[in-house]
Short mmCIF file of C-alpha atoms and ligand atoms in Angstrom, two decimals:
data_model
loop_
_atom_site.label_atom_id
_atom_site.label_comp_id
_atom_site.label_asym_id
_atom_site.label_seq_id
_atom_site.Cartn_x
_atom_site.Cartn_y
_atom_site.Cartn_z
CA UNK A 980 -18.13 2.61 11.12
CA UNK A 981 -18.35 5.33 8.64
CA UNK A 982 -15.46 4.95 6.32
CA UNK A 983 -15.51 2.11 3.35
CA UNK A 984 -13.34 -0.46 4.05
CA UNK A 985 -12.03 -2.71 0.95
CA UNK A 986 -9.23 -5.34 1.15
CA UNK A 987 -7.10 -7.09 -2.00
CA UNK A 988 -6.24 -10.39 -2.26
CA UNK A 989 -3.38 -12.06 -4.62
CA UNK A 990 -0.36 -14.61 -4.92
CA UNK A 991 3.00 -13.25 -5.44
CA UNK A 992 2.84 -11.14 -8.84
CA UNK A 993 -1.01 -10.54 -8.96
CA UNK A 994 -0.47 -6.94 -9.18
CA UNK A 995 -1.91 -5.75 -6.16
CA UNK A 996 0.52 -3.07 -5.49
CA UNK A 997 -0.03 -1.62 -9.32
CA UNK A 998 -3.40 -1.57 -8.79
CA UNK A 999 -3.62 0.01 -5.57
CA UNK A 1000 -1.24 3.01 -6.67
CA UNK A 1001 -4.03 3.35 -9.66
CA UNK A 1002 -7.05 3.63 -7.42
CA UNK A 1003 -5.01 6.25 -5.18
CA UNK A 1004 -4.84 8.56 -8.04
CA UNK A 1005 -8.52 8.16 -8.83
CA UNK A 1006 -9.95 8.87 -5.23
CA UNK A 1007 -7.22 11.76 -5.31
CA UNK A 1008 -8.42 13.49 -8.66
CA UNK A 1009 -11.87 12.95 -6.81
CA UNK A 1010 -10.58 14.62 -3.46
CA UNK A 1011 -12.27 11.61 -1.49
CA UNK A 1012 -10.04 10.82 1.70
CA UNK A 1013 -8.58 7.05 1.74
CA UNK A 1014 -5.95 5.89 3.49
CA UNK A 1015 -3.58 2.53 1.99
CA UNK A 1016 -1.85 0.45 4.06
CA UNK A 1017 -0.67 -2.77 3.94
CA UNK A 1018 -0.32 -6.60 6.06
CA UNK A 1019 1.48 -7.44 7.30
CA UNK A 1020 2.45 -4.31 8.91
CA UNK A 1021 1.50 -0.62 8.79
CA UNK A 1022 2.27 0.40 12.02
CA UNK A 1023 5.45 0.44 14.07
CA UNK A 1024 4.85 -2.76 16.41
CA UNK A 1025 3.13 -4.16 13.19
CA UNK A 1026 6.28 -3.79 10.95
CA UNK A 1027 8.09 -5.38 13.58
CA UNK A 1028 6.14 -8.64 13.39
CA UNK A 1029 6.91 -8.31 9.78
CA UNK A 1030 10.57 -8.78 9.83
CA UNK A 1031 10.12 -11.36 11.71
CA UNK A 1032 7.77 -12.67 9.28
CA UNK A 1033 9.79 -12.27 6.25
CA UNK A 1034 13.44 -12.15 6.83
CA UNK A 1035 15.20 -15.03 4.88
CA UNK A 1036 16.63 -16.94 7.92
CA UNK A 1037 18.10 -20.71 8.03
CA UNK A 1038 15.95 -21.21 11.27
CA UNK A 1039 12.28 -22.49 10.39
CA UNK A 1040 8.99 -21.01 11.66
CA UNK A 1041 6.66 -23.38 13.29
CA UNK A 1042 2.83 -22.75 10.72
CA UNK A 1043 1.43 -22.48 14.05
CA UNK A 1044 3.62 -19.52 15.35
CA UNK A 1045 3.38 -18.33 12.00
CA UNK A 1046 -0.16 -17.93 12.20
CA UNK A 1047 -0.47 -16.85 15.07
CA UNK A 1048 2.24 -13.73 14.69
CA UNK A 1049 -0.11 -12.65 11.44
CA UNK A 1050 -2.91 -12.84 13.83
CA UNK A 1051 -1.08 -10.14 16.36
CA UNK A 1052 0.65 -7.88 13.71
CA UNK A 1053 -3.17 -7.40 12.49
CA UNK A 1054 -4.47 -7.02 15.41
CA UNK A 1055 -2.12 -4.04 16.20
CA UNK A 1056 -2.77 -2.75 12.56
CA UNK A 1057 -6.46 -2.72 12.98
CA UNK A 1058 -7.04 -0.83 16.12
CA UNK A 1059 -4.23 1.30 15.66
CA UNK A 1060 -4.73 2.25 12.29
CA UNK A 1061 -7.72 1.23 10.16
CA UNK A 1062 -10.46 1.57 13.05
CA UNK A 1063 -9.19 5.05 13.42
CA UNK A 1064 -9.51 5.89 9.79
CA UNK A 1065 -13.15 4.21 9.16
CA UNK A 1066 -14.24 6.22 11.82
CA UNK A 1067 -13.12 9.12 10.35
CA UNK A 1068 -14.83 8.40 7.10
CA UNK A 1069 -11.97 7.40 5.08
CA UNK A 1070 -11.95 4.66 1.89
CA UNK A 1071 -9.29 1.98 3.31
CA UNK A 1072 -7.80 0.80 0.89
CA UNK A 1073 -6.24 -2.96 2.54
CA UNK A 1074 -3.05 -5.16 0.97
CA UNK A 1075 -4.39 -8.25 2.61
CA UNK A 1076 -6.40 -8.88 5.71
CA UNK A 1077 -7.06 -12.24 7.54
CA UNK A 1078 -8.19 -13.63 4.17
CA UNK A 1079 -4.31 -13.91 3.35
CA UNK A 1080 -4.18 -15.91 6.49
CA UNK A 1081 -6.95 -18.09 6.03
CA UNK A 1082 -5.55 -19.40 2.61
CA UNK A 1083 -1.86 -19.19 3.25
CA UNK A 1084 -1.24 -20.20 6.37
CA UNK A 1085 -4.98 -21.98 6.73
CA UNK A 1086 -4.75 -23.89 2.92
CA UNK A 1087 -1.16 -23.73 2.38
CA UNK A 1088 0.38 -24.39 5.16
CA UNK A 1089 -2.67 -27.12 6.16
CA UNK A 1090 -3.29 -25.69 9.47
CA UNK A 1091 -7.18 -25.77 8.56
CA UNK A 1092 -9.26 -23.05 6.79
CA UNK A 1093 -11.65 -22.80 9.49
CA UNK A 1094 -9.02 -22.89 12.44
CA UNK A 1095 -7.42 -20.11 11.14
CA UNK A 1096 -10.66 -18.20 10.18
CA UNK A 1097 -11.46 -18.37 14.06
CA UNK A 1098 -7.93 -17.79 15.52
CA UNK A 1099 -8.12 -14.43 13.40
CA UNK A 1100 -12.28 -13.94 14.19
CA UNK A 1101 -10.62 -13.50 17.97
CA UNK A 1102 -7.83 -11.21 16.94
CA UNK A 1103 -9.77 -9.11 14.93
CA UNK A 1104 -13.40 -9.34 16.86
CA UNK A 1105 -15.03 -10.26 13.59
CA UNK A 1106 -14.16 -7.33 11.85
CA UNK A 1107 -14.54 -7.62 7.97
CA UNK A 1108 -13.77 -5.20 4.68
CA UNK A 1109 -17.03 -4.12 2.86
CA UNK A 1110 -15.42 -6.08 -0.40
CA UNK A 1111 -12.31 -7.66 -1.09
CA UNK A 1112 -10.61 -7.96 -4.51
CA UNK A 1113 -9.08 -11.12 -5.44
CA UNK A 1114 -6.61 -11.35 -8.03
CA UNK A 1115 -6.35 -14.33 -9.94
CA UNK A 1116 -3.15 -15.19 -11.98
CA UNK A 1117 -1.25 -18.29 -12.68
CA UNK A 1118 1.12 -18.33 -10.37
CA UNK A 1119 3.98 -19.46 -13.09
CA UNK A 1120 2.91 -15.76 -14.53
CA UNK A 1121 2.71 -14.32 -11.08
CA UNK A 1122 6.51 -15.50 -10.25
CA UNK A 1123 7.69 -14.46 -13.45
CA UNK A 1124 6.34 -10.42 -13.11
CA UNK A 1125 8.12 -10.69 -9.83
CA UNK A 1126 11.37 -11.59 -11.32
CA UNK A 1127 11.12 -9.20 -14.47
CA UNK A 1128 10.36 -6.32 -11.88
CA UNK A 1129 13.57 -7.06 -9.71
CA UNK A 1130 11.32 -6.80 -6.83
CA UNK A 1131 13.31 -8.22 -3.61
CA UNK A 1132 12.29 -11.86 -3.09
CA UNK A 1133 10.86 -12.47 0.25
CA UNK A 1134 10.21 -16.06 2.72
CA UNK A 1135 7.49 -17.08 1.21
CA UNK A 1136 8.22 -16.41 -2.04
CA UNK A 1137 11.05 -18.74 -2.18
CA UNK A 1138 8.47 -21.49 -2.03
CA UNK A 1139 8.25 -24.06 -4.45
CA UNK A 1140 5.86 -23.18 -7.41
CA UNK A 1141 3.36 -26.33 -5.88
CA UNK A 1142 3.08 -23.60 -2.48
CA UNK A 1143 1.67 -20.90 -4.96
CA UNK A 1144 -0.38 -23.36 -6.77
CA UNK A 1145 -2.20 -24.38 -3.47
CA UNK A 1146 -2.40 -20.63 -2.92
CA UNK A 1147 -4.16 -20.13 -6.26
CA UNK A 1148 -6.16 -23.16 -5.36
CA UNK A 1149 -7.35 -21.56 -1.64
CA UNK A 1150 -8.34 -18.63 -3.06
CA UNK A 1151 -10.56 -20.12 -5.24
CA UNK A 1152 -12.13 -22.17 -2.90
CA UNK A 1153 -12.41 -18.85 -0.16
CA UNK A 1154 -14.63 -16.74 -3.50
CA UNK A 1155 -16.71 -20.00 -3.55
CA UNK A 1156 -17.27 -19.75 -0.04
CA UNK A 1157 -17.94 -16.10 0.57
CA UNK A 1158 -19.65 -13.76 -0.81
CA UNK A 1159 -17.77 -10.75 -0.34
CA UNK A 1160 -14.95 -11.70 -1.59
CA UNK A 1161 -14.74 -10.74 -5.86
CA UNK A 1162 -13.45 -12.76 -8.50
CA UNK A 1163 -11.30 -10.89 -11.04
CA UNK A 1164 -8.75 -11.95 -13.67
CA UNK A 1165 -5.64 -10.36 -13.04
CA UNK A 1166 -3.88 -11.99 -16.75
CA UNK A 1167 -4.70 -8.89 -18.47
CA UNK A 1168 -2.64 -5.21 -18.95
CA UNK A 1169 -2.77 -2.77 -15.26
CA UNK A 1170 -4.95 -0.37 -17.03
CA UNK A 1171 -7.98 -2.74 -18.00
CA UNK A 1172 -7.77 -4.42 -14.38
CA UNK A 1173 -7.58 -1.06 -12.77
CA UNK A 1174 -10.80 0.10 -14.62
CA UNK A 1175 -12.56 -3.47 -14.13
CA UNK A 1176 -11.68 -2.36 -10.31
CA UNK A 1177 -12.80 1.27 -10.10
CA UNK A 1178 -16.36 0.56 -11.86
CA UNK A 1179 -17.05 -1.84 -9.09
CA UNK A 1180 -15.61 0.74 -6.26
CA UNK A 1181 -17.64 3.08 -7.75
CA UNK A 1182 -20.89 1.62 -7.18
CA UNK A 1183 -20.18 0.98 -3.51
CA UNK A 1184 -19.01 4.55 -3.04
P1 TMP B 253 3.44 -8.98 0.19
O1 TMP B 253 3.86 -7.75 0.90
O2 TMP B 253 4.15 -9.25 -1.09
O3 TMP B 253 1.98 -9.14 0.06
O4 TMP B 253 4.05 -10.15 1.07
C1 TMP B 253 3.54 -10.59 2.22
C2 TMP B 253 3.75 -12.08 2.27
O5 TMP B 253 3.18 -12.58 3.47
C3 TMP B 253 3.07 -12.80 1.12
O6 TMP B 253 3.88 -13.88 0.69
C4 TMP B 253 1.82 -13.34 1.73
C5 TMP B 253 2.22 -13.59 3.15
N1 TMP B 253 1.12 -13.51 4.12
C6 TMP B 253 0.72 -14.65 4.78
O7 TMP B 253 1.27 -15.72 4.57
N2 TMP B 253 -0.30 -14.55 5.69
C7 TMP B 253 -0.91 -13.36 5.98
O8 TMP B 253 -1.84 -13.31 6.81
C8 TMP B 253 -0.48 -12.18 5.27
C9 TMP B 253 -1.11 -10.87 5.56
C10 TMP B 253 0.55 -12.31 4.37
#
C-alpha cells in the first residue's frame, strides 16, 4: 500500500463534510492526487446498502442486521474503491470507516465495542487508515448546525439527543483506546479546524 489513507470521525454536525471540501482544495493547489469518498457508500452496490440504511421507514432494523449491512457496504467500498486508489498512490481521504461502526452500532446501539470491532476486522481483513480525525462537538451544537444548514435529516439522526450523547461518549472512549485515532475540537470556526487539520496531514505527507 502506497497511497495515505486517513479516515474522519464525527456525530451529526461535527463538520466533517466542511472540512473535507477544505483539505480537497489544499492537496489540489498542491497537485497531490487524493481521492474522497464516503460510508456508507461510494460505490454502486455500496450506495445501495445505504438506502437501505438510511431511508426513514416505519419498519425497524434489527442492531444486529444493522451492523452487519455496514459491515458489507464497506466491504464492497474497500476493495472496490479505496484498495484501488492506495495502490495507486493516492491520499484517501475517508467519511467514516469501521470506527463509525464500532461506536454507533458497537456503543450506541450496545451490541459490544469489541463484537463489532471483530465482525468488521473480518469484513475488512484488518485493514486500517494511517490516522483518523475525530471531531468532537456537543452534540446539542452538532444537531443544531444540522438544522440551521437545512441539511436533509436522515434515520439516525432522528434519534433522541441521549443516542448522540452516547455517540459523543464512544468516541471518547475509542481515542482513549487507540492510538491512531486524533482528538480535535470541532467547537471552533471551519477555517481554524481546517488548519489545525492540514498541519497534522502535513507532517504525515
Ligand atoms: P453521514 O453521511 O451524515 O455521515 O450519515 C451516515 C449515518 O450513518 C450517520 O448517522 C452515522 C451512521 N453510521 C453508522 O451508524 N455506522 C457506520 O458504520 C457508518 C459508516 C455510519
Amino acid at each position: 500500500m502506497i497511497g495515505k489513507w486517513i479516515s474522519f470521525e464525527g456525530g451529526e454536525g461535527s463538520g466533517k463534510t466542511t472540512l473535507i471540501e477544505g483539505l480537497v482544495e489544499k492537496l489540489e493547489e498542491r497537485n497531490l492526487p487524493y481521492l474522497v469518498t464516503r460510508e456508507p457508500g461510494g460505490v454502486p452496490v455500496a450506495e445501495k446498502i445505504r438506502e437501505i440504511l438510511l431511508e426513514k421507514t416505519d419498519s425497524p432494523m434489527d442492531p444486529m442486521t444493522e451492523a452487519i449491512l455496514f459491515a458489507a457496504s464497506r466491504r464492497q467500498h474497500l476493495v472496490e474503491k479505496v484498495l484501488p486508489a492506495l495502490e495507486e498512490g493516492k491520499i484517501v481521504l475517508m467519511d467514516r470507516f469501521v470506527d463509525s461502526s464500532v461506536v454507533y452500532q458497537g456503543y450506541a446501539r450496545g451490541l459490544g465495542m469489541e463484537r463489532i470491532k471483530a465482525l468488521n476486522e473480518f469484513a475488512t481483513e484488518g485493514r486500517l487508515p494511517l490516522i483518523t480525525f475525530y471531531l468532537d462537538i456537543d452534540p446539542e451544537k452538532g444537531l443544531e448546525r444540522i438544522r440551521k444548514n437545512k441539511r436533509t435529516m436522515n434515520r439516525l439522526d432522528y434519534e433522541n439527543l441521549l443516542f448522540h450523547k452516547k455517540i459523543r461518549e464512544g468516541y471518547q472512549l475509542l481515542c482513549q483506546k487507540e492510538q491512531r485515532l486524533q482528538c480535535i475540537s470541532a467547537d471552533k470556526g471551519p477555517r481554524e479546524l481546517l488548519e489545525e487539520v492540514w498541519q497534522i496531514i502535513q507532517s504525515i505527507l
